[in-house]
């Protein structure tokens, strides 16, 4: 089965044919902190210290180049100075898009790459249920990618870093709203306001260069 992310249905179909509903709340299971030990795919035990692939309740620390090669969840996520997080699209044959759901705080101190999908049906996703702090570089392929705010309380997108070339889809799906806190304008191709509102939307430069929503 090919994975399909359905925004409006809030679900994802994984490669084994299972439908997983997206969750807004942080899992209540006991947390562990799992740190990358070498470059590799998220799905491989060899990528992680202790040989344990992170679960939805685990905090994750990225110190290497790690590629999200399927549907995964974690609690807090930090990409450290030497780390790179790639959210990948794997090949035209497999059509397997990378989807990462971060339930807790997401902090980028280095590089997060949202790599290009091939269509609106096969996109790469970074789904945020809490605040997002970008102190480094958020690199977006500028085509068929989604930065999706899906919290159950007010969220803040803090940007003191660089966004290149622009966010392809900025999705707001939060009744309580998302606040933009940025030292410079954030380039966005398209804003999808499914629910809620944006505070400080004048920090967004949208589409052909118009500001605000």
JSON list of C-alpha atoms in Angstrom, two decimals:
[
{"chain": "A", "resi": 1, "resn": "UNK", "atom": "CA", "xyz": [0.00, 0.00, 0.00]},
{"chain": "A", "resi": 2, "resn": "UNK", "atom": "CA", "xyz": [1.21, 3.51, -0.75]},
{"chain": "A", "resi": 3, "resn": "UNK", "atom": "CA", "xyz": [1.14, 6.00, 2.14]},
{"chain": "A", "resi": 4, "resn": "UNK", "atom": "CA", "xyz": [-1.26, 8.90, 1.79]},
{"chain": "A", "resi": 5, "resn": "UNK", "atom": "CA", "xyz": [-1.48, 11.84, 4.16]},
{"chain": "A", "resi": 6, "resn": "UNK", "atom": "CA", "xyz": [-5.03, 13.20, 4.34]},
{"chain": "A", "resi": 7, "resn": "UNK", "atom": "CA", "xyz": [-5.00, 16.64, 5.92]},
{"chain": "A", "resi": 8, "resn": "UNK", "atom": "CA", "xyz": [-8.73, 17.04, 6.33]},
{"chain": "A", "resi": 9, "resn": "UNK", "atom": "CA", "xyz": [-9.26, 13.49, 7.60]},
{"chain": "A", "resi": 10, "resn": "UNK", "atom": "CA", "xyz": [-6.32, 13.85, 10.03]},
{"chain": "A", "resi": 11, "resn": "UNK", "atom": "CA", "xyz": [-4.97, 10.42, 9.18]},
{"chain": "A", "resi": 12, "resn": "UNK", "atom": "CA", "xyz": [-2.12, 8.75, 7.36]},
{"chain": "A", "resi": 13, "resn": "UNK", "atom": "CA", "xyz": [-2.08, 5.45, 5.53]},
{"chain": "A", "resi": 14, "resn": "UNK", "atom": "CA", "xyz": [1.23, 3.70, 6.21]},
{"chain": "A", "resi": 15, "resn": "UNK", "atom": "CA", "xyz": [3.08, 1.33, 3.91]},
{"chain": "A", "resi": 16, "resn": "UNK", "atom": "CA", "xyz": [1.68, -1.75, 5.68]},
{"chain": "A", "resi": 17, "resn": "UNK", "atom": "CA", "xyz": [-1.89, -0.61, 4.97]},
{"chain": "A", "resi": 18, "resn": "UNK", "atom": "CA", "xyz": [-2.69, 0.63, 8.47]},
{"chain": "A", "resi": 19, "resn": "UNK", "atom": "CA", "xyz": [-4.48, 3.93, 9.00]},
{"chain": "A", "resi": 20, "resn": "UNK", "atom": "CA", "xyz": [-3.00, 6.02, 11.80]},
{"chain": "A", "resi": 21, "resn": "UNK", "atom": "CA", "xyz": [-4.99, 8.94, 13.19]},
{"chain": "A", "resi": 22, "resn": "UNK", "atom": "CA", "xyz": [-2.97, 12.02, 14.07]},
{"chain": "A", "resi": 23, "resn": "UNK", "atom": "CA", "xyz": [-2.96, 12.90, 17.76]},
{"chain": "A", "resi": 24, "resn": "UNK", "atom": "CA", "xyz": [-2.82, 16.40, 19.18]},
{"chain": "A", "resi": 25, "resn": "UNK", "atom": "CA", "xyz": [-1.97, 15.53, 22.78]},
{"chain": "A", "resi": 26, "resn": "UNK", "atom": "CA", "xyz": [1.43, 14.50, 24.05]},
{"chain": "A", "resi": 27, "resn": "UNK", "atom": "CA", "xyz": [1.48, 10.75, 24.87]},
{"chain": "A", "resi": 28, "resn": "UNK", "atom": "CA", "xyz": [1.38, 10.00, 28.60]},
{"chain": "A", "resi": 29, "resn": "UNK", "atom": "CA", "xyz": [3.71, 6.98, 28.57]},
{"chain": "A", "resi": 30, "resn": "UNK", "atom": "CA", "xyz": [7.03, 7.31, 30.46]},
{"chain": "A", "resi": 31, "resn": "UNK", "atom": "CA", "xyz": [9.63, 9.19, 28.42]},
{"chain": "A", "resi": 32, "resn": "UNK", "atom": "CA", "xyz": [13.16, 8.28, 27.51]},
{"chain": "A", "resi": 33, "resn": "UNK", "atom": "CA", "xyz": [15.74, 10.47, 25.73]},
{"chain": "A", "resi": 34, "resn": "UNK", "atom": "CA", "xyz": [17.04, 8.82, 22.60]},
{"chain": "A", "resi": 35, "resn": "UNK", "atom": "CA", "xyz": [20.08, 10.27, 20.85]},
{"chain": "A", "resi": 36, "resn": "UNK", "atom": "CA", "xyz": [21.39, 9.57, 17.36]},
{"chain": "A", "resi": 37, "resn": "UNK", "atom": "CA", "xyz": [24.77, 7.84, 17.26]},
{"chain": "A", "resi": 38, "resn": "UNK", "atom": "CA", "xyz": [25.59, 7.98, 13.54]},
{"chain": "A", "resi": 39, "resn": "UNK", "atom": "CA", "xyz": [24.19, 9.02, 10.17]},
{"chain": "A", "resi": 40, "resn": "UNK", "atom": "CA", "xyz": [21.28, 6.90, 9.06]},
{"chain": "A", "resi": 41, "resn": "UNK", "atom": "CA", "xyz": [17.56, 6.44, 8.58]},
{"chain": "A", "resi": 42, "resn": "UNK", "atom": "CA", "xyz": [15.12, 7.03, 11.42]},
{"chain": "A", "resi": 43, "resn": "UNK", "atom": "CA", "xyz": [13.73, 3.52, 10.88]},
{"chain": "A", "resi": 44, "resn": "UNK", "atom": "CA", "xyz": [17.07, 1.77, 11.54]},
{"chain": "A", "resi": 45, "resn": "UNK", "atom": "CA", "xyz": [18.04, 0.67, 15.05]},
{"chain": "A", "resi": 46, "resn": "UNK", "atom": "CA", "xyz": [21.71, 1.26, 14.15]},
{"chain": "A", "resi": 47, "resn": "UNK", "atom": "CA", "xyz": [21.02, 5.03, 13.92]},
{"chain": "A", "resi": 48, "resn": "UNK", "atom": "CA", "xyz": [20.23, 5.33, 17.63]},
{"chain": "A", "resi": 49, "resn": "UNK", "atom": "CA", "xyz": [22.13, 4.91, 20.88]},
{"chain": "A", "resi": 50, "resn": "UNK", "atom": "CA", "xyz": [20.96, 1.73, 22.54]},
{"chain": "A", "resi": 51, "resn": "UNK", "atom": "CA", "xyz": [19.54, 0.43, 19.26]},
{"chain": "A", "resi": 52, "resn": "UNK", "atom": "CA", "xyz": [16.06, 1.74, 20.06]},
{"chain": "A", "resi": 53, "resn": "UNK", "atom": "CA", "xyz": [13.94, 3.53, 17.48]},
{"chain": "A", "resi": 54, "resn": "UNK", "atom": "CA", "xyz": [12.17, 6.49, 19.17]},
{"chain": "A", "resi": 55, "resn": "UNK", "atom": "CA", "xyz": [8.49, 6.15, 20.03]},
{"chain": "A", "resi": 56, "resn": "UNK", "atom": "CA", "xyz": [5.83, 8.85, 20.35]},
{"chain": "A", "resi": 57, "resn": "UNK", "atom": "CA", "xyz": [6.62, 9.34, 24.05]},
{"chain": "A", "resi": 58, "resn": "UNK", "atom": "CA", "xyz": [10.40, 9.66, 23.66]},
{"chain": "A", "resi": 59, "resn": "UNK", "atom": "CA", "xyz": [12.47, 12.84, 23.51]},
{"chain": "A", "resi": 60, "resn": "UNK", "atom": "CA", "xyz": [14.85, 12.81, 20.54]},
{"chain": "A", "resi": 61, "resn": "UNK", "atom": "CA", "xyz": [18.27, 14.45, 20.15]},
{"chain": "A", "resi": 62, "resn": "UNK", "atom": "CA", "xyz": [19.76, 14.64, 16.66]},
{"chain": "A", "resi": 63, "resn": "UNK", "atom": "CA", "xyz": [23.58, 14.88, 16.58]},
{"chain": "A", "resi": 64, "resn": "UNK", "atom": "CA", "xyz": [24.09, 13.33, 13.14]},
{"chain": "A", "resi": 65, "resn": "UNK", "atom": "CA", "xyz": [22.38, 13.29, 9.75]},
{"chain": "A", "resi": 66, "resn": "UNK", "atom": "CA", "xyz": [19.10, 11.42, 10.26]},
{"chain": "A", "resi": 67, "resn": "UNK", "atom": "CA", "xyz": [16.53, 10.85, 7.51]},
{"chain": "A", "resi": 68, "resn": "UNK", "atom": "CA", "xyz": [12.85, 10.39, 8.31]},
{"chain": "A", "resi": 69, "resn": "UNK", "atom": "CA", "xyz": [11.92, 7.59, 5.93]},
{"chain": "A", "resi": 70, "resn": "UNK", "atom": "CA", "xyz": [8.29, 6.91, 6.86]},
{"chain": "A", "resi": 71, "resn": "UNK", "atom": "CA", "xyz": [5.69, 7.85, 9.47]},
{"chain": "A", "resi": 72, "resn": "UNK", "atom": "CA", "xyz": [7.18, 8.48, 12.93]},
{"chain": "A", "resi": 73, "resn": "UNK", "atom": "CA", "xyz": [6.30, 10.31, 16.13]},
{"chain": "A", "resi": 74, "resn": "UNK", "atom": "CA", "xyz": [8.31, 11.67, 19.06]},
{"chain": "A", "resi": 75, "resn": "UNK", "atom": "CA", "xyz": [7.85, 13.94, 22.06]},
{"chain": "A", "resi": 76, "resn": "UNK", "atom": "CA", "xyz": [10.40, 16.78, 22.29]},
{"chain": "A", "resi": 77, "resn": "UNK", "atom": "CA", "xyz": [12.84, 17.07, 19.39]},
{"chain": "A", "resi": 78, "resn": "UNK", "atom": "CA", "xyz": [16.12, 18.97, 19.26]},
{"chain": "A", "resi": 79, "resn": "UNK", "atom": "CA", "xyz": [18.46, 19.13, 16.28]},
{"chain": "A", "resi": 80, "resn": "UNK", "atom": "CA", "xyz": [21.85, 20.05, 17.71]},
{"chain": "A", "resi": 81, "resn": "UNK", "atom": "CA", "xyz": [24.58, 22.09, 16.05]},
{"chain": "A", "resi": 82, "resn": "UNK", "atom": "CA", "xyz": [26.20, 19.13, 14.29]},
{"chain": "A", "resi": 83, "resn": "UNK", "atom": "CA", "xyz": [22.90, 17.44, 13.41]},
{"chain": "A", "resi": 84, "resn": "UNK", "atom": "CA", "xyz": [20.81, 17.44, 10.24]},
{"chain": "A", "resi": 85, "resn": "UNK", "atom": "CA", "xyz": [17.24, 16.20, 10.03]},
{"chain": "A", "resi": 86, "resn": "UNK", "atom": "CA", "xyz": [16.02, 15.21, 6.57]},
{"chain": "A", "resi": 87, "resn": "UNK", "atom": "CA", "xyz": [12.32, 14.53, 6.03]},
{"chain": "A", "resi": 88, "resn": "UNK", "atom": "CA", "xyz": [12.56, 12.50, 2.88]},
{"chain": "A", "resi": 89, "resn": "UNK", "atom": "CA", "xyz": [10.62, 11.28, -0.08]},
{"chain": "A", "resi": 90, "resn": "UNK", "atom": "CA", "xyz": [11.80, 7.84, -1.16]},
{"chain": "A", "resi": 91, "resn": "UNK", "atom": "CA", "xyz": [11.72, 7.20, -4.85]},
{"chain": "A", "resi": 92, "resn": "UNK", "atom": "CA", "xyz": [9.09, 7.18, -7.54]},
{"chain": "A", "resi": 93, "resn": "UNK", "atom": "CA", "xyz": [8.65, 3.42, -7.24]},
{"chain": "A", "resi": 94, "resn": "UNK", "atom": "CA", "xyz": [7.97, 3.23, -3.50]},
{"chain": "A", "resi": 95, "resn": "UNK", "atom": "CA", "xyz": [6.27, 6.63, -3.20]},
{"chain": "A", "resi": 96, "resn": "UNK", "atom": "CA", "xyz": [6.98, 6.61, 0.52]},
{"chain": "A", "resi": 97, "resn": "UNK", "atom": "CA", "xyz": [6.83, 10.10, 2.00]},
{"chain": "A", "resi": 98, "resn": "UNK", "atom": "CA", "xyz": [8.50, 11.07, 5.25]},
{"chain": "A", "resi": 99, "resn": "UNK", "atom": "CA", "xyz": [6.08, 12.24, 7.96]},
{"chain": "A", "resi": 100, "resn": "UNK", "atom": "CA", "xyz": [7.27, 13.28, 11.41]},
{"chain": "A", "resi": 101, "resn": "UNK", "atom": "CA", "xyz": [4.85, 14.23, 14.20]},
{"chain": "A", "resi": 102, "resn": "UNK", "atom": "CA", "xyz": [6.46, 16.15, 17.08]},
{"chain": "A", "resi": 103, "resn": "UNK", "atom": "CA", "xyz": [4.17, 16.22, 20.13]},
{"chain": "A", "resi": 104, "resn": "UNK", "atom": "CA", "xyz": [6.43, 18.37, 22.31]},
{"chain": "A", "resi": 105, "resn": "UNK", "atom": "CA", "xyz": [8.78, 21.29, 21.70]},
{"chain": "A", "resi": 106, "resn": "UNK", "atom": "CA", "xyz": [10.63, 21.19, 18.37]},
{"chain": "A", "resi": 107, "resn": "UNK", "atom": "CA", "xyz": [13.96, 23.07, 18.39]},
{"chain": "A", "resi": 108, "resn": "UNK", "atom": "CA", "xyz": [16.23, 23.38, 15.37]},
{"chain": "A", "resi": 109, "resn": "UNK", "atom": "CA", "xyz": [19.75, 24.60, 16.14]},
{"chain": "A", "resi": 110, "resn": "UNK", "atom": "CA", "xyz": [21.23, 23.36, 12.87]},
{"chain": "A", "resi": 111, "resn": "UNK", "atom": "CA", "xyz": [19.37, 22.16, 9.76]},
{"chain": "A", "resi": 112, "resn": "UNK", "atom": "CA", "xyz": [15.99, 20.66, 8.99]},
{"chain": "A", "resi": 113, "resn": "UNK", "atom": "CA", "xyz": [15.43, 19.74, 5.35]},
{"chain": "A", "resi": 114, "resn": "UNK", "atom": "CA", "xyz": [11.89, 19.21, 4.06]},
{"chain": "A", "resi": 115, "resn": "UNK", "atom": "CA", "xyz": [12.60, 17.34, 0.84]},
{"chain": "A", "resi": 116, "resn": "UNK", "atom": "CA", "xyz": [10.38, 17.53, -2.21]},
{"chain": "A", "resi": 117, "resn": "UNK", "atom": "CA", "xyz": [7.48, 15.16, -2.82]},
{"chain": "A", "resi": 118, "resn": "UNK", "atom": "CA", "xyz": [6.02, 14.51, -6.26]},
{"chain": "A", "resi": 119, "resn": "UNK", "atom": "CA", "xyz": [2.41, 15.69, -5.90]},
{"chain": "A", "resi": 120, "resn": "UNK", "atom": "CA", "xyz": [-0.19, 16.99, -3.44]},
{"chain": "A", "resi": 121, "resn": "UNK", "atom": "CA", "xyz": [-0.87, 13.34, -2.58]},
{"chain": "A", "resi": 122, "resn": "UNK", "atom": "CA", "xyz": [2.76, 12.44, -1.93]},
{"chain": "A", "resi": 123, "resn": "UNK", "atom": "CA", "xyz": [4.25, 15.22, 0.19]},
{"chain": "A", "resi": 124, "resn": "UNK", "atom": "CA", "xyz": [6.69, 15.36, 3.09]},
{"chain": "A", "resi": 125, "resn": "UNK", "atom": "CA", "xyz": [5.34, 16.57, 6.45]},
{"chain": "A", "resi": 126, "resn": "UNK", "atom": "CA", "xyz": [6.64, 18.08, 9.66]},
{"chain": "A", "resi": 127, "resn": "UNK", "atom": "CA", "xyz": [3.61, 18.08, 11.97]},
{"chain": "A", "resi": 128, "resn": "UNK", "atom": "CA", "xyz": [3.93, 20.17, 15.12]},
{"chain": "A", "resi": 129, "resn": "UNK", "atom": "CA", "xyz": [1.67, 19.78, 18.15]},
{"chain": "A", "resi": 130, "resn": "UNK", "atom": "CA", "xyz": [3.62, 22.29, 20.23]},
{"chain": "A", "resi": 131, "resn": "UNK", "atom": "CA", "xyz": [5.95, 25.25, 19.69]},
{"chain": "A", "resi": 132, "resn": "UNK", "atom": "CA", "xyz": [8.58, 25.38, 16.95]},
{"chain": "A", "resi": 133, "resn": "UNK", "atom": "CA", "xyz": [11.87, 27.24, 17.46]},
{"chain": "A", "resi": 134, "resn": "UNK", "atom": "CA", "xyz": [14.09, 27.69, 14.43]},
{"chain": "A", "resi": 135, "resn": "UNK", "atom": "CA", "xyz": [17.56, 28.95, 15.39]},
{"chain": "A", "resi": 136, "resn": "UNK", "atom": "CA", "xyz": [19.26, 27.34, 12.40]},
{"chain": "A", "resi": 137, "resn": "UNK", "atom": "CA", "xyz": [18.23, 26.69, 8.81]},
{"chain": "A", "resi": 138, "resn": "UNK", "atom": "CA", "xyz": [14.85, 25.40, 7.73]},
{"chain": "A", "resi": 139, "resn": "UNK", "atom": "CA", "xyz": [15.41, 24.28, 4.16]},
{"chain": "A", "resi": 140, "resn": "UNK", "atom": "CA", "xyz": [12.24, 23.62, 2.19]},
{"chain": "A", "resi": 141, "resn": "UNK", "atom": "CA", "xyz": [12.26, 22.05, -1.26]},
{"chain": "A", "resi": 142, "resn": "UNK", "atom": "CA", "xyz": [9.67, 24.68, -2.25]},
{"chain": "A", "resi": 143, "resn": "UNK", "atom": "CA", "xyz": [7.40, 22.03, -3.75]},
{"chain": "A", "resi": 144, "resn": "UNK", "atom": "CA", "xyz": [5.02, 19.46, -2.16]},
{"chain": "A", "resi": 145, "resn": "UNK", "atom": "CA", "xyz": [6.04, 19.92, 1.47]},
{"chain": "A", "resi": 146, "resn": "UNK", "atom": "CA", "xyz": [3.95, 20.76, 4.56]},
{"chain": "A", "resi": 147, "resn": "UNK", "atom": "CA", "xyz": [4.83, 22.53, 7.82]},
{"chain": "A", "resi": 148, "resn": "UNK", "atom": "CA", "xyz": [1.69, 21.74, 9.80]},
{"chain": "A", "resi": 149, "resn": "UNK", "atom": "CA", "xyz": [0.71, 23.33, 13.15]},
{"chain": "A", "resi": 150, "resn": "UNK", "atom": "CA", "xyz": [-1.82, 21.04, 14.82]},
{"chain": "A", "resi": 151, "resn": "UNK", "atom": "CA", "xyz": [-1.76, 21.84, 18.53]},
{"chain": "A", "resi": 152, "resn": "UNK", "atom": "CA", "xyz": [-4.50, 21.60, 21.14]},
{"chain": "A", "resi": 153, "resn": "UNK", "atom": "CA", "xyz": [-3.34, 24.84, 22.81]},
{"chain": "A", "resi": 154, "resn": "UNK", "atom": "CA", "xyz": [-1.82, 28.06, 21.53]},
{"chain": "A", "resi": 155, "resn": "UNK", "atom": "CA", "xyz": [1.40, 27.57, 19.55]},
{"chain": "A", "resi": 156, "resn": "UNK", "atom": "CA", "xyz": [4.33, 29.84, 18.72]},
{"chain": "A", "resi": 157, "resn": "UNK", "atom": "CA", "xyz": [6.57, 29.70, 15.67]},
{"chain": "A", "resi": 158, "resn": "UNK", "atom": "CA", "xyz": [9.80, 31.43, 16.71]},
{"chain": "A", "resi": 159, "resn": "UNK", "atom": "CA", "xyz": [12.31, 32.13, 13.97]},
{"chain": "A", "resi": 160, "resn": "UNK", "atom": "CA", "xyz": [15.72, 33.70, 14.54]},
{"chain": "A", "resi": 161, "resn": "UNK", "atom": "CA", "xyz": [17.35, 31.60, 11.84]},
{"chain": "A", "resi": 162, "resn": "UNK", "atom": "CA", "xyz": [17.10, 31.19, 8.08]},
{"chain": "A", "resi": 163, "resn": "UNK", "atom": "CA", "xyz": [14.34, 29.78, 5.89]},
{"chain": "A", "resi": 164, "resn": "UNK", "atom": "CA", "xyz": [15.31, 28.85, 2.36]},
{"chain": "A", "resi": 165, "resn": "UNK", "atom": "CA", "xyz": [13.95, 29.29, -0.21]},
{"chain": "A", "resi": 166, "resn": "UNK", "atom": "CA", "xyz": [10.47, 29.42, 1.38]},
{"chain": "A", "resi": 167, "resn": "UNK", "atom": "CA", "xyz": [7.91, 27.21, 3.12]},
{"chain": "A", "resi": 168, "resn": "UNK", "atom": "CA", "xyz": [5.78, 25.60, 0.42]},
{"chain": "A", "resi": 169, "resn": "UNK", "atom": "CA", "xyz": [2.67, 24.97, 2.57]},
{"chain": "A", "resi": 170, "resn": "UNK", "atom": "CA", "xyz": [2.24, 26.53, 6.02]},
{"chain": "A", "resi": 171, "resn": "UNK", "atom": "CA", "xyz": [-0.77, 24.79, 7.57]},
{"chain": "A", "resi": 172, "resn": "UNK", "atom": "CA", "xyz": [-2.62, 26.23, 10.57]},
{"chain": "A", "resi": 173, "resn": "UNK", "atom": "CA", "xyz": [-5.07, 23.79, 12.16]},
{"chain": "A", "resi": 174, "resn": "UNK", "atom": "CA", "xyz": [-5.33, 25.03, 15.74]},
{"chain": "A", "resi": 175, "resn": "UNK", "atom": "CA", "xyz": [-8.45, 26.57, 17.29]},
{"chain": "A", "resi": 176, "resn": "UNK", "atom": "CA", "xyz": [-6.27, 28.50, 19.76]},
{"chain": "A", "resi": 177, "resn": "UNK", "atom": "CA", "xyz": [-4.09, 30.03, 17.07]},
{"chain": "A", "resi": 178, "resn": "UNK", "atom": "CA", "xyz": [-0.43, 30.29, 16.12]},
{"chain": "A", "resi": 179, "resn": "UNK", "atom": "CA", "xyz": [1.76, 33.29, 16.96]},
{"chain": "A", "resi": 180, "resn": "UNK", "atom": "CA", "xyz": [4.62, 34.20, 14.63]},
{"chain": "A", "resi": 181, "resn": "UNK", "atom": "CA", "xyz": [7.69, 35.53, 16.45]},
{"chain": "A", "resi": 182, "resn": "UNK", "atom": "CA", "xyz": [10.45, 36.28, 13.98]},
{"chain": "A", "resi": 183, "resn": "UNK", "atom": "CA", "xyz": [13.36, 38.67, 13.62]},
{"chain": "A", "resi": 184, "resn": "UNK", "atom": "CA", "xyz": [12.75, 38.76, 9.87]},
{"chain": "A", "resi": 185, "resn": "UNK", "atom": "CA", "xyz": [9.98, 37.97, 7.42]},
{"chain": "A", "resi": 186, "resn": "UNK", "atom": "CA", "xyz": [9.18, 34.32, 6.77]},
{"chain": "A", "resi": 187, "resn": "UNK", "atom": "CA", "xyz": [8.76, 33.46, 3.07]},
{"chain": "A", "resi": 188, "resn": "UNK", "atom": "CA", "xyz": [5.78, 31.19, 2.42]},
{"chain": "A", "resi": 189, "resn": "UNK", "atom": "CA", "xyz": [4.29, 30.06, -0.88]},
{"chain": "A", "resi": 190, "resn": "UNK", "atom": "CA", "xyz": [0.84, 29.23, 0.54]},
{"chain": "A", "resi": 191, "resn": "UNK", "atom": "CA", "xyz": [-0.95, 29.45, 3.89]},
{"chain": "A", "resi": 192, "resn": "UNK", "atom": "CA", "xyz": [-3.70, 26.88, 4.55]},
{"chain": "A", "resi": 193, "resn": "UNK", "atom": "CA", "xyz": [-5.87, 28.16, 7.42]},
{"chain": "A", "resi": 194, "resn": "UNK", "atom": "CA", "xyz": [-7.92, 25.08, 8.30]},
{"chain": "A", "resi": 195, "resn": "UNK", "atom": "CA", "xyz": [-8.79, 26.24, 11.83]},
{"chain": "A", "resi": 196, "resn": "UNK", "atom": "CA", "xyz": [-7.81, 29.05, 14.18]},
{"chain": "A", "resi": 197, "resn": "UNK", "atom": "CA", "xyz": [-5.89, 32.22, 13.39]},
{"chain": "A", "resi": 198, "resn": "UNK", "atom": "CA", "xyz": [-2.41, 33.67, 13.00]},
{"chain": "A", "resi": 199, "resn": "UNK", "atom": "CA", "xyz": [-1.04, 36.42, 15.27]},
{"chain": "A", "resi": 200, "resn": "UNK", "atom": "CA", "xyz": [1.63, 38.67, 13.72]},
{"chain": "A", "resi": 201, "resn": "UNK", "atom": "CA", "xyz": [0.82, 37.43, 10.24]},
{"chain": "A", "resi": 202, "resn": "UNK", "atom": "CA", "xyz": [2.60, 40.52, 8.88]},
{"chain": "A", "resi": 203, "resn": "UNK", "atom": "CA", "xyz": [5.82, 38.54, 9.46]},
{"chain": "A", "resi": 204, "resn": "UNK", "atom": "CA", "xyz": [4.81, 36.25, 6.59]},
{"chain": "A", "resi": 205, "resn": "UNK", "atom": "CA", "xyz": [5.72, 37.06, 2.99]},
{"chain": "A", "resi": 206, "resn": "UNK", "atom": "CA", "xyz": [3.27, 35.03, 0.94]},
{"chain": "A", "resi": 207, "resn": "UNK", "atom": "CA", "xyz": [3.16, 33.85, -2.65]},
{"chain": "A", "resi": 208, "resn": "UNK", "atom": "CA", "xyz": [4.16, 36.63, -4.99]},
{"chain": "A", "resi": 209, "resn": "UNK", "atom": "CA", "xyz": [5.55, 38.79, -2.19]},
{"chain": "A", "resi": 210, "resn": "UNK", "atom": "CA", "xyz": [2.39, 40.14, -0.56]},
{"chain": "A", "resi": 211, "resn": "UNK", "atom": "CA", "xyz": [2.62, 40.43, 3.23]},
{"chain": "A", "resi": 212, "resn": "UNK", "atom": "CA", "xyz": [0.09, 39.19, 5.80]},
{"chain": "A", "resi": 213, "resn": "UNK", "atom": "CA", "xyz": [-3.00, 37.01, 5.55]}
]
